[in-house]
Every structure is written in structure tokens, then in C-alpha cells.
mmCIF file of C-alpha atoms in Angstrom:
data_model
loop_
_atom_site.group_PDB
_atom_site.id
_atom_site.type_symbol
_atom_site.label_atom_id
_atom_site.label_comp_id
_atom_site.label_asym_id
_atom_site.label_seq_id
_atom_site.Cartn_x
_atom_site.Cartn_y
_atom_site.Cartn_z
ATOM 1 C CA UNK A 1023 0.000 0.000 0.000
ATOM 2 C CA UNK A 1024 1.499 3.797 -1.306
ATOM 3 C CA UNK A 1025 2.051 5.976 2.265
ATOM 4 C CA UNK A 1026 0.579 9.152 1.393
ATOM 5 C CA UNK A 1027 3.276 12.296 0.828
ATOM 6 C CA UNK A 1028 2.072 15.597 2.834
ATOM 7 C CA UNK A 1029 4.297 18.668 1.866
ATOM 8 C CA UNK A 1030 4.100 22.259 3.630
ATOM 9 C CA UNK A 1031 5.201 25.701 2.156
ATOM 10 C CA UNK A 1032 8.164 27.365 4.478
ATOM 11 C CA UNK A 1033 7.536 31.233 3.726
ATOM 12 C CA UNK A 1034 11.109 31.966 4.971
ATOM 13 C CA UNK A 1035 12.733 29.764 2.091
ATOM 14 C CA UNK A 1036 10.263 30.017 0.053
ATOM 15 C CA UNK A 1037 10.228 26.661 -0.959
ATOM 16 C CA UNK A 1038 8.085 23.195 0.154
ATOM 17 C CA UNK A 1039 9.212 20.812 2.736
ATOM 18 C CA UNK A 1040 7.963 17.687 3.379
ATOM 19 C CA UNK A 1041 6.335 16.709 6.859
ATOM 20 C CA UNK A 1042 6.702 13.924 8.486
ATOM 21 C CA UNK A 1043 4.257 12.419 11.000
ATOM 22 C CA UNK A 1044 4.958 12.223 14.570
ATOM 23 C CA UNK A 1045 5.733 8.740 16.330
ATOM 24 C CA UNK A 1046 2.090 8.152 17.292
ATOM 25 C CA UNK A 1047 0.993 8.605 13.678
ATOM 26 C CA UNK A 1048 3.218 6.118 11.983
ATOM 27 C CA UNK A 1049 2.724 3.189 14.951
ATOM 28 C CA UNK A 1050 -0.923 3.637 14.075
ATOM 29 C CA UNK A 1051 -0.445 3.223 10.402
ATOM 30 C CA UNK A 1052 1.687 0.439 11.256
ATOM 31 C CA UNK A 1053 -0.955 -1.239 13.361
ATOM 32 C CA UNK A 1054 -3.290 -0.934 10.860
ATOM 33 C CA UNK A 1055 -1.128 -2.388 7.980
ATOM 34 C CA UNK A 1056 -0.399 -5.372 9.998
ATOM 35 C CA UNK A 1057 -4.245 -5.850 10.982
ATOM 36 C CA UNK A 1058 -5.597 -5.872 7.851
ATOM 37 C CA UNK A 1059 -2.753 -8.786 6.921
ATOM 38 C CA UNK A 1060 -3.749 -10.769 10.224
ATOM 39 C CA UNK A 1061 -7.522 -10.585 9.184
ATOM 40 C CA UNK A 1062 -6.310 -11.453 5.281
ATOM 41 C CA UNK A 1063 -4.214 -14.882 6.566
ATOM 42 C CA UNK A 1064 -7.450 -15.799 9.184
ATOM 43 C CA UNK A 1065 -9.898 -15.754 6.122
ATOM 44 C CA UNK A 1066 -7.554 -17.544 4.028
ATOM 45 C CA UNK A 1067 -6.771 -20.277 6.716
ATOM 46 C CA UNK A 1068 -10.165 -21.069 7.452
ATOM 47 C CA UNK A 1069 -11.573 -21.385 3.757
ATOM 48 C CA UNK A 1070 -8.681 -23.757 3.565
ATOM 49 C CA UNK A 1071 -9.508 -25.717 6.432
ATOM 50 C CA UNK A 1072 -13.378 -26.199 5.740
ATOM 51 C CA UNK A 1073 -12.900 -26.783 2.136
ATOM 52 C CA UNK A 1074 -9.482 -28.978 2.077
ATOM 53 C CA UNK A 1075 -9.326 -32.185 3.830
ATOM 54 C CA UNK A 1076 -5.781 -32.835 5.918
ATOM 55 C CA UNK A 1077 -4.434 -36.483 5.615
ATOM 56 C CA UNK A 1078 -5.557 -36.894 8.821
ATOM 57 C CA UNK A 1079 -9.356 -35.956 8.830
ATOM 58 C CA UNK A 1080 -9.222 -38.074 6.264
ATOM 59 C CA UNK A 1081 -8.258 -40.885 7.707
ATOM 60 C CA UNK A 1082 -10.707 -40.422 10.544
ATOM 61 C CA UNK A 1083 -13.297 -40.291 8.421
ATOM 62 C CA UNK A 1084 -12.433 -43.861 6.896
ATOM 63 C CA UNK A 1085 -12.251 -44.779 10.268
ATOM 64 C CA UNK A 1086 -15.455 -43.831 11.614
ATOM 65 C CA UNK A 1087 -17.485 -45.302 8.141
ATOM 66 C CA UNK A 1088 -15.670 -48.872 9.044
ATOM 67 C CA UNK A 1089 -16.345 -48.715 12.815
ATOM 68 C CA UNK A 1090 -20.510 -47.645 11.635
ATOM 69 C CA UNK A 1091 -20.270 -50.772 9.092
ATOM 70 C CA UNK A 1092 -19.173 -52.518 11.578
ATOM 71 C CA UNK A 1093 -21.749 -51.644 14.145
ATOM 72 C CA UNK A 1094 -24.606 -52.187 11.979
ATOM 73 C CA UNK A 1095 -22.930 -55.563 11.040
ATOM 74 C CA UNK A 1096 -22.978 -56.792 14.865
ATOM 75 C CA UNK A 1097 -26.943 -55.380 15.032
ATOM 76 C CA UNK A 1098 -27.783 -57.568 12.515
ATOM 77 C CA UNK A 1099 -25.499 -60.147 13.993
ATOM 78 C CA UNK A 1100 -27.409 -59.697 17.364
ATOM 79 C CA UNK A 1101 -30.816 -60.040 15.478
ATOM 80 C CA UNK A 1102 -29.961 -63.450 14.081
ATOM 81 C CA UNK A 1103 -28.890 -64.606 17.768
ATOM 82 C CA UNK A 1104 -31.560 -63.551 19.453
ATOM 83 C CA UNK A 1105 -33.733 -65.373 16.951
ATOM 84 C CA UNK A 1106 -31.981 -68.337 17.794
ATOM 85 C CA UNK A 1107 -32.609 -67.690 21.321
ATOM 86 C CA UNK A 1108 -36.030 -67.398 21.227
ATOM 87 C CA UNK A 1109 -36.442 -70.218 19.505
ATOM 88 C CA UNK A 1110 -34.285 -72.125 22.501
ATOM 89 C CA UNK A 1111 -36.705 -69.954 25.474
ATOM 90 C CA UNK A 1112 -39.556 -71.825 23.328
ATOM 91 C CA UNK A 1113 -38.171 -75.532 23.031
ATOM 92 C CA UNK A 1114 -37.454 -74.827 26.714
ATOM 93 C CA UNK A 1115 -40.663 -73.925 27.871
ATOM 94 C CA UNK A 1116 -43.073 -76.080 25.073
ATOM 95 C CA UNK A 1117 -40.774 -78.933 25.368
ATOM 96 C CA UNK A 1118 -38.174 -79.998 27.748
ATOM 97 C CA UNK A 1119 -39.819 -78.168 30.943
ATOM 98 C CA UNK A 1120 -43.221 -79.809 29.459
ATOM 99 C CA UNK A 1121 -41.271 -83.469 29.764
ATOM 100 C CA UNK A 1122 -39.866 -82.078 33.388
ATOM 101 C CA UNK A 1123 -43.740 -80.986 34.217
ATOM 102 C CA UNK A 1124 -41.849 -77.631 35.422
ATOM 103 C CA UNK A 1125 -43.271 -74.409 35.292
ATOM 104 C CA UNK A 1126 -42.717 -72.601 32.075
ATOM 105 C CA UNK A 1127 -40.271 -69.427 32.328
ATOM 106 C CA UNK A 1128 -42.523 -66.256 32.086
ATOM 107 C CA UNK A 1129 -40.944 -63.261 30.477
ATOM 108 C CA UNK A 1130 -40.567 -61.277 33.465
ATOM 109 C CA UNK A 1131 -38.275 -63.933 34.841
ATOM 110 C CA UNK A 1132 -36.534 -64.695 31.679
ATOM 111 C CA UNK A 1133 -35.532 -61.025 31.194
ATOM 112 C CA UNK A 1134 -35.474 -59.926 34.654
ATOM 113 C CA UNK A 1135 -32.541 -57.703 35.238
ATOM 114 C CA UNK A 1136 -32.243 -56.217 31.820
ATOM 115 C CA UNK A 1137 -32.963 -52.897 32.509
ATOM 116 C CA UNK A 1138 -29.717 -50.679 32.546
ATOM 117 C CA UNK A 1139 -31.086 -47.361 31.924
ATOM 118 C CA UNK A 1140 -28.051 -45.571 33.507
ATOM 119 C CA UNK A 1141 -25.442 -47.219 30.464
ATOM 120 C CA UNK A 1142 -28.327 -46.068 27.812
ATOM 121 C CA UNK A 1143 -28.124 -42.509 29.056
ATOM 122 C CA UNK A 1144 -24.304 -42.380 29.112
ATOM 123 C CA UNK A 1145 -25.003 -43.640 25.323
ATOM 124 C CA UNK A 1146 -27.542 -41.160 24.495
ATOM 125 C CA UNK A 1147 -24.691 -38.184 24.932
ATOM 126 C CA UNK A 1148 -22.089 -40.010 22.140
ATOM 127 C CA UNK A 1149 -22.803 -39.885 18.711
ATOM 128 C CA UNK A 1150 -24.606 -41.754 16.673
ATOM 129 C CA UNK A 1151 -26.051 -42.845 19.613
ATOM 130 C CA UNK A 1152 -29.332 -43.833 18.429
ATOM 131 C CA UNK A 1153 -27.708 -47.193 16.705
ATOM 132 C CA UNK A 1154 -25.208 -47.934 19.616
ATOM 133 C CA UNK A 1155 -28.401 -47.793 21.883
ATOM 134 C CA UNK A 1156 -30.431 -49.887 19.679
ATOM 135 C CA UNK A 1157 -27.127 -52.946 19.626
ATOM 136 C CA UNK A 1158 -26.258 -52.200 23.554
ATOM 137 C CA UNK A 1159 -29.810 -53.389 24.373
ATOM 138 C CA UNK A 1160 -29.952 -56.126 21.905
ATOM 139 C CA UNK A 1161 -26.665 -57.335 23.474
ATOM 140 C CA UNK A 1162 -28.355 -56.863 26.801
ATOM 141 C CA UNK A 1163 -30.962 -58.911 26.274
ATOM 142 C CA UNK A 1164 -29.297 -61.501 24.431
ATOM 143 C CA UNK A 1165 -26.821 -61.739 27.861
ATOM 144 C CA UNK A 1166 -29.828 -62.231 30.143
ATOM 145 C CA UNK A 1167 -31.516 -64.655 27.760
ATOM 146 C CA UNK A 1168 -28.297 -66.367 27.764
ATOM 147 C CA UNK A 1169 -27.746 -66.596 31.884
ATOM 148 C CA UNK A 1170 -31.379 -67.126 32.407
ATOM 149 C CA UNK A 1171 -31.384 -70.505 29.550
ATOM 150 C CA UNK A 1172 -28.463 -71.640 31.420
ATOM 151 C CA UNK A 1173 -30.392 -71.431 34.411
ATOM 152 C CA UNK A 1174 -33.100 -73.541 33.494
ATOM 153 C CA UNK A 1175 -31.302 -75.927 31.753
ATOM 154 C CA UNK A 1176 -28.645 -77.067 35.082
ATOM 155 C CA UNK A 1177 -32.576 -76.526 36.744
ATOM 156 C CA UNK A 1178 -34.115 -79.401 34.160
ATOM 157 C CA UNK A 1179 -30.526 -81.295 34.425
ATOM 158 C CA UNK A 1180 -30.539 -81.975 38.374
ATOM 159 C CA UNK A 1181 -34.622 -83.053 37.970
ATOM 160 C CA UNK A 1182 -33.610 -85.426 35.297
ATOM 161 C CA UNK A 1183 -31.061 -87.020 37.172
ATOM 162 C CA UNK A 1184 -33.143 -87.894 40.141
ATOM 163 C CA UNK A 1185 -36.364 -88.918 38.109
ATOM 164 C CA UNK A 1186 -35.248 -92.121 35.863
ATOM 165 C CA UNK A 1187 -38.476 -93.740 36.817
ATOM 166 C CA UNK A 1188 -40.838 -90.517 36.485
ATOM 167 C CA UNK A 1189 -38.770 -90.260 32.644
ATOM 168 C CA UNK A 1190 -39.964 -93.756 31.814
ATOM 169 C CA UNK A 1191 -43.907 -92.831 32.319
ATOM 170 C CA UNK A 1192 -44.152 -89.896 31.040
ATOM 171 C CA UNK A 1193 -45.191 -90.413 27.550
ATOM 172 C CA UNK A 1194 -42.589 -89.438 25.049
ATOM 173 C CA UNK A 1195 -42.705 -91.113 21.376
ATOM 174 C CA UNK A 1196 -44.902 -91.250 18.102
ATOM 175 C CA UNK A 1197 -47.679 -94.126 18.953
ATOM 176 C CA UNK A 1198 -47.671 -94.836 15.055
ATOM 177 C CA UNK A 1199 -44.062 -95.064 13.534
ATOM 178 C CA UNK A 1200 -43.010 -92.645 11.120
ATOM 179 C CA UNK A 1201 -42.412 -94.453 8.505
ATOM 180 C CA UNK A 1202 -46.099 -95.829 9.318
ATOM 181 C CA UNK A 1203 -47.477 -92.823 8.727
ATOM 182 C CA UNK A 1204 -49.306 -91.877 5.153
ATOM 183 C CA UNK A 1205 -50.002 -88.718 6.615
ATOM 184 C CA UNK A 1206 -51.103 -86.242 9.572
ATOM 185 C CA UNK A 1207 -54.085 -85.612 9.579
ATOM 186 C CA UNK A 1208 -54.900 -83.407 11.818
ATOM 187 C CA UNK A 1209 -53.461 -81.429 14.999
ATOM 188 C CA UNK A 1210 -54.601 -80.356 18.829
ATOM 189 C CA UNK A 1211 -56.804 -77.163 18.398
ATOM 190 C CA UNK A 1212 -60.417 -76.101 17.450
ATOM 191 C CA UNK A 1213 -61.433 -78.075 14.064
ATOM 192 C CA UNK A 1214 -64.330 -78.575 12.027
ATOM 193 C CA UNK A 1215 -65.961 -81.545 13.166
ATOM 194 C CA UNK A 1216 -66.273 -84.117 9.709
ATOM 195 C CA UNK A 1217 -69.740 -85.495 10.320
ATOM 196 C CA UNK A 1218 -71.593 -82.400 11.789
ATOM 197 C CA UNK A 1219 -69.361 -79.689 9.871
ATOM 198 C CA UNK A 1220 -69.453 -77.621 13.162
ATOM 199 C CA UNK A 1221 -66.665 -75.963 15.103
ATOM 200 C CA UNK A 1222 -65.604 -78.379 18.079
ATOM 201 C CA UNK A 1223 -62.014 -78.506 20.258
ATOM 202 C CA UNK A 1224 -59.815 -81.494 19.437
ATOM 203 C CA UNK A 1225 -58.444 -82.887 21.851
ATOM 204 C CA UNK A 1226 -55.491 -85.263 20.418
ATOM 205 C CA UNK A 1227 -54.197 -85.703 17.362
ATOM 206 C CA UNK A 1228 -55.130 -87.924 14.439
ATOM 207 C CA UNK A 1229 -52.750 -90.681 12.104
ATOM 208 C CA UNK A 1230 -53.749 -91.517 9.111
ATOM 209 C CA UNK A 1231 -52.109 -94.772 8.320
ATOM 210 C CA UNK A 1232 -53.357 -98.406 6.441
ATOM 211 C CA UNK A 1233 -55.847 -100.792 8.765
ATOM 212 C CA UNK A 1234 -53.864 -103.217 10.983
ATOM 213 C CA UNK A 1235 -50.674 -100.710 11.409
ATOM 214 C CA UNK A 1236 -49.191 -101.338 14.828
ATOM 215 C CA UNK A 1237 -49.699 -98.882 17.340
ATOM 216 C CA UNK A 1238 -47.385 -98.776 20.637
ATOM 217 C CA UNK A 1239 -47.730 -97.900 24.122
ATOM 218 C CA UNK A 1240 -45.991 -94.088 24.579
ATOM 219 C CA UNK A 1241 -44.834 -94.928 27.908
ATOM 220 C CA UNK A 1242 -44.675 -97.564 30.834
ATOM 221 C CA UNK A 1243 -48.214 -97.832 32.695
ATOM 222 C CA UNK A 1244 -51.051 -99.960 33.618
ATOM 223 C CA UNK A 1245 -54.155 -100.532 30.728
ATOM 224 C CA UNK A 1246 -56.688 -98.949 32.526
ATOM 225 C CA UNK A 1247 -59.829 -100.108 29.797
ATOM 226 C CA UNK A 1248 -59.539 -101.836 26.976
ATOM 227 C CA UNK A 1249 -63.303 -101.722 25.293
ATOM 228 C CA UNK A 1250 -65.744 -100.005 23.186
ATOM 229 C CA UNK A 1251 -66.494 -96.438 24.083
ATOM 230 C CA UNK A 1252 -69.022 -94.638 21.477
ATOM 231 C CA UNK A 1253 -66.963 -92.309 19.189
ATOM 232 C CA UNK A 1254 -63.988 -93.656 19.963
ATOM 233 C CA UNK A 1255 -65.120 -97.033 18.799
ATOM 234 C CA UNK A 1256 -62.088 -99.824 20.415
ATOM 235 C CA UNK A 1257 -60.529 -97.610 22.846
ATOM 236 C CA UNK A 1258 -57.344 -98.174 24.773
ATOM 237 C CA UNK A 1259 -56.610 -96.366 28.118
ATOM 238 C CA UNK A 1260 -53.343 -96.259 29.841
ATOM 239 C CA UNK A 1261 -52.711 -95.144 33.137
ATOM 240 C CA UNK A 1262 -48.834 -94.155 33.481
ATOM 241 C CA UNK A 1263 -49.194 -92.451 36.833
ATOM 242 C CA UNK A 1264 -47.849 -89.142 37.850
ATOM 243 C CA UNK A 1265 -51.178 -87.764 36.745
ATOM 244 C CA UNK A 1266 -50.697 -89.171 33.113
ATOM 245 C CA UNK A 1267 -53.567 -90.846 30.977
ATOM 246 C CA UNK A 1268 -52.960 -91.743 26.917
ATOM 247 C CA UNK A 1269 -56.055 -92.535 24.823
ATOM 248 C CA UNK A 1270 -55.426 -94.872 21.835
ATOM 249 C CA UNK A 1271 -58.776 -95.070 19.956
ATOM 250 C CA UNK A 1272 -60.440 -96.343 16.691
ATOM 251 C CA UNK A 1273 -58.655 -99.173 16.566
ATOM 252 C CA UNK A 1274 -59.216 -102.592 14.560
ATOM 253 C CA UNK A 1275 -58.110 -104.731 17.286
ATOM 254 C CA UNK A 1276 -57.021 -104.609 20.677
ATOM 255 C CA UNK A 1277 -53.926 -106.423 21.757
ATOM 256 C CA UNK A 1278 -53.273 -104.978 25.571
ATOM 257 C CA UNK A 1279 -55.983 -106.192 27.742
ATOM 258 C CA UNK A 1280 -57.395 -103.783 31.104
ATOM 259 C CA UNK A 1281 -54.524 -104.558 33.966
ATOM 260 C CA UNK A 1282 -51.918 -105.296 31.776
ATOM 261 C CA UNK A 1283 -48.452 -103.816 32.657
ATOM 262 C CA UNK A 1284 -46.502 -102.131 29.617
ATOM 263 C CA UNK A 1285 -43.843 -100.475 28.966
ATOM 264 C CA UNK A 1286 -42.765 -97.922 26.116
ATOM 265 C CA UNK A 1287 -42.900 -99.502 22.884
ATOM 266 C CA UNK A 1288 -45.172 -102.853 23.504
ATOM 267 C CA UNK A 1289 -47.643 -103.209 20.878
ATOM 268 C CA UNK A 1290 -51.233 -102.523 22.209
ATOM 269 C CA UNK A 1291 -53.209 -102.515 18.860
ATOM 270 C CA UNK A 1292 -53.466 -102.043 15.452
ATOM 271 C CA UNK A 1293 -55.257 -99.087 13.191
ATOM 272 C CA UNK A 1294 -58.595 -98.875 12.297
ATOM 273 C CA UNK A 1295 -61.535 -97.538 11.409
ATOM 274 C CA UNK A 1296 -64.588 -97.976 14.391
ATOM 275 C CA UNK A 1297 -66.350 -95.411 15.858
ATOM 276 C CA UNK A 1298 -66.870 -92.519 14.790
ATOM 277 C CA UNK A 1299 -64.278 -92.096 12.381
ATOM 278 C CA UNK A 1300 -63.794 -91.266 8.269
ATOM 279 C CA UNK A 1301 -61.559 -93.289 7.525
ATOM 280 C CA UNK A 1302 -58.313 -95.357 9.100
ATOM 281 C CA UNK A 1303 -56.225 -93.584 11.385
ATOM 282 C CA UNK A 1304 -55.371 -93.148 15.303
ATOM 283 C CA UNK A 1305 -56.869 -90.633 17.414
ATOM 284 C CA UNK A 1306 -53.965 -90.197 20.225
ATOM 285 C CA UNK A 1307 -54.316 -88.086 23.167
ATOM 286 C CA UNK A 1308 -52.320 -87.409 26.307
ATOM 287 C CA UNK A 1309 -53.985 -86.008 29.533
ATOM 288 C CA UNK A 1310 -52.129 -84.981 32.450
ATOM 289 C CA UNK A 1311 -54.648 -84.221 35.514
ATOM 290 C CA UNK A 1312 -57.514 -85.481 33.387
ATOM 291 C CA UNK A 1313 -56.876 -82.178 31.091
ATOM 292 C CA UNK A 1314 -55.955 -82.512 27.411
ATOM 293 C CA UNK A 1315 -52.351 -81.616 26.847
ATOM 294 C CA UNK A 1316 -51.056 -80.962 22.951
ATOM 295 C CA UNK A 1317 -49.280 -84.903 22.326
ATOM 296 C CA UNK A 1318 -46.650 -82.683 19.997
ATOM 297 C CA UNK A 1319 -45.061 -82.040 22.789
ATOM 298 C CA UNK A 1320 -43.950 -85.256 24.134
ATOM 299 C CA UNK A 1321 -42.737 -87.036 21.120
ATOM 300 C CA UNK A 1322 -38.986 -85.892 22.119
ATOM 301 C CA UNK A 1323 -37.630 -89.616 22.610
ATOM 302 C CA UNK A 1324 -37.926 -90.373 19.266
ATOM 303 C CA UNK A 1325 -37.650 -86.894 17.090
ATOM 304 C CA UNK A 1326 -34.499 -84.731 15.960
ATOM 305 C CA UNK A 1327 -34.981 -81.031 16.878
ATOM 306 C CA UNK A 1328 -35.428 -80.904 13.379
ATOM 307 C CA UNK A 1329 -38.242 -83.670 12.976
ATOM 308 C CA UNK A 1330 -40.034 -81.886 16.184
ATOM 309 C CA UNK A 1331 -40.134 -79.024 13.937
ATOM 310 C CA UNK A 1332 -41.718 -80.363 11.067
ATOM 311 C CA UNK A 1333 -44.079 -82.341 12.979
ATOM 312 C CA UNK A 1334 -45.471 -79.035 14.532
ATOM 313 C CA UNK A 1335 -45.953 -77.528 11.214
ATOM 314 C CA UNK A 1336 -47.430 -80.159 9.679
ATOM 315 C CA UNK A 1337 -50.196 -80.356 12.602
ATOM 316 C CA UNK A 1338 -50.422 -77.012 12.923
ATOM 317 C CA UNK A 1339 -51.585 -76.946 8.889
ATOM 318 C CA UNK A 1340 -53.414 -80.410 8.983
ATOM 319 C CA UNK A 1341 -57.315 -79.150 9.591
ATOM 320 C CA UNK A 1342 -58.928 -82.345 8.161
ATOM 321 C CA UNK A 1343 -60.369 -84.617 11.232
ATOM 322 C CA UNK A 1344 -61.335 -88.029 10.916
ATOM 323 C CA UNK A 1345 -63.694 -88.608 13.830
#
């Protein structure tokens, strides 16, 4: 920047002289001068900083896209586990604590002690906090599912080992063989009933299979009748004790006889078609305290996890009854 020139006329030479300023007028043009550059370099550093990236910003950024990849990678993660454990709390509660006759789990004492409110708040103040929330209480719960299933299996594990004989009459296989079996033909649960076409509750579950298939006592007992009875046409009845009753009915021919001891896997009968009944098949049912139960769930001697499975689709789809 030019300095501006002031010049004065000096009467007494007659000629001009220059004037300089004093000391407090050239410190403020100095301070000026330099304030203007300060402001200049400011503007020009941060334009550079917002619109250049450094090296490491960069890097930082990289960083922080693998760590979120990697966060929504363990949600999803989390997702599939806890699908796996649900499926576990079900087997446990439908299944092995059915076989135990223990009290199913309720989901206040299954997830009891998952509330950490105090580690979602401290979460709440990071960033992206919403998805760290959303895995911290998946994790959470999957931990408690975890130590609770653990729980209730050493629980089932100690009542096992004391109750050999209890285990041998409780009933616990397919009465008709699988490879028996044409088809199911129907499940536990309100059906249409085939004769009068109205809505009524069955009680067991029906196997459609050729006349004179064997059928096979479910568990050890005492034949408690071994007659006609009505609907049921030939009806077996087997007391196993600890408030168990199976009901083998519609059969062809009756081969246990009322007082006879048995154990799982004797041959009691054969399918038929008395009674009231559309066609051959068994009508099975297991009652514990003279109340229904669903027989699906005590076929676990003889079914793979993965047979149990397709057994309780396929009678959860079969809706045609035979009697």
C-alpha cells in the first residue's frame, strides 16, 4: 500500500518541505497495515480448512465409516442370535420343561434384570447414539436370555437325574411309527368336526395310516380299559401315573388287555376304522390331571430337533379330522 506524501510551504525559504508524522501517527499506520494482513491470513486459513481435507481428517473419516459398518454388522449379527434364542426360550418352555412338568419361564423372569437405563443414558450423549443404543440393548438382552437358559437348563438337568423312573412314564414317542405314517391328519386345536361340519375342540391328534398298522404304548403304565367307548369305537386307556392318561382309539383290534403292565414300545393294537371315524387312522391323546395336553409335545424320545419341527408344522396346517 502507497504511504501518502504531505508537503508544507516554508515562507522563509520560500520553498516546500515535506512533513513527516509524529511517532504516534506512523505506529498507528503500522498497526493498521499489519491488521488488515492478520484478518487477510485468518480468512484464508479457514476457507482452507473447511474446504481442504488434511491427511488426517481423512483418515478419521475412513475410520469412523468402518467402525458404523461394523456396528450395523454386529446389530444384525445380534438379530440373528436372538432369533436363535427365542427359539431355545420356546423348546425350553413347550418342550423340555413340558417333559420335566416344570413351570414354564414367564418373560418377566426370563428377562429380569435387563434394565440398565443408567449405560443407555451415558449412550444417548455419544454420537450416533441412536444405533449404539439400539445394539447395547440387543446385546443386553441376548446376555440375560443367555444366563437365564443356562439357568433352566442345570434346573431341568438336576430333575432329570433324580427322576429315571418318572422319565420312563411320562409319555414321550410317536404311537404310530413314522415311517407308518401316510399322513397327519390333523393337529390339537379347534377343528371342524367331519360329520356335523361344526366348530368343536380337538383334543389329540389324528394318524392316518393303512388298517392293521401297529400302534405302541408311549410310555410304561397300567391298561386302565380296553373296550368299546361310542366315538372312539375300540378304545385303549393307559394309566402311566404321575397324573398321566394316553387314549389310543379307533382301533381294529385290541392287543393290551385292562390290567396289563406295559412299557414304552409294547404293541397294544393295530389301526382302524370304528367309531366314529372317516376313515383309518389313530386318534392319540395325552392327559395330564384329566386335562388334554397338545401330544406334539412329548414325542422328544424319538424326534431330531429338526423332525419336532416339522411335525409341529405339519399339525399345525393339517385341519382335516377323521372322527
Amino acid at each position: 500500500m502507497s504511504q501518502k506524501v504531505f508537503y508544507r510551504y516554508n515562507s522563509a525559504t520560500e520553498q516546500y518541505e515535506r512533513v513527516y508524522p509524529d511517532r504516534r501517527r506512523r505506529l498507528m499506520a503500522s498497526a493498521r497495515v499489519y491488521a488488515w494482513s492478520v484478518l487477510t491470513v485468518a480468512v484464508v486459513a479457514l476457507g482452507l480448512y473447511y474446504i481442504i481435507e488434511s491427511p488426517r481428517e481423512k483418515m478419521l473419516r475412513e475410520r469412523n465409516e468402518q467402525l458404523m459398518q461394523r456396528l450395523e454388522l454386529l446389530g444384525r449379527q445380534a438379530d440373528e442370535a436372538l432369533a436363535v434364542m427365542e427359539d431355545v426360550a420356546e423348546r425350553d418352555n413347550n418342550f423340555y420343561r413340558v417333559m420335566m412338568q416344570a413351570e414354564p419361564l414367564n418373560p418377566a423372569r426370563r428377562y429380569a434384570g435387563l434394565e440398565r437405563q443408567r449405560n443407555y443414558d451415558r449412550i444417548d450423549s455419544m454420537a450416533d447414539n441412536r444405533l449404539l443404543r439400539e445394539v447395547s440393548m440387543k446385546l443386553d438382552r441376548l446376555d440375560r436370555m443367555l444366563v437365564s437358559q443356562i439357568k433352566s437348563f442345570d434346573f431341568l438337568a438336576a430333575e432329570a437325574s433324580g427322576q429315571k423312573d418318572r422319565m420312563a412314564h411320562i409319555p414321550a414317542i410317536q404311537p404310530v411309527p413314522e415311517k407308518f405314517l401316510r399322513t397327519m391328519a390333523s393337529g390339537y386345536g379347534t377343528r371342524v368336526d367331519p360329520i356335523y361340519g361344526t366348530a368343536k375342540f380337538h383334543e389329540g391328534m389324528d394318524f392316518s395310516a393303512p388298517p392293521g398298522t401297529p400302534v405302541y404304548a408311549t410310555a410304561d403304565g397300567t391298561v386302565l380299559s380296553a373296550d368299546w367307548n361310542s366315538g372312539y369305537g375300540n378304545l385303549i386307556e393307559i394309566n402311566h401315573g404321575y397324573n398321566y392318561v394316553t387314549r389310543y382309539a379307533h382301533l381294529s383290534k385290541m392287543i393290551a388287555t385292562k390290567g396289563q403292565k406295559v412299557k414304552r414300545g409294547d404293541l397294544i393294537g393295530l389301526v382302524g376304522n370304528t367309531g366314529k371315524s372317516t376313515g383309518p387312522h389313530l386318534h392319540y391323546e395325552v392327559r395330564y390331571r384329566g386335562a388334554p395336553q397338545n401330544p406334539v409335545n412329548y414325542y422328544f424320545y424319538d424326534l431330531s430337533p429338526e423332525q419336532y419341527d416339522e411335525i409341529i408344522r405339519l399339525a399345525e396346517n393339517a385341519g382335516h379330522v377323521m372322527d
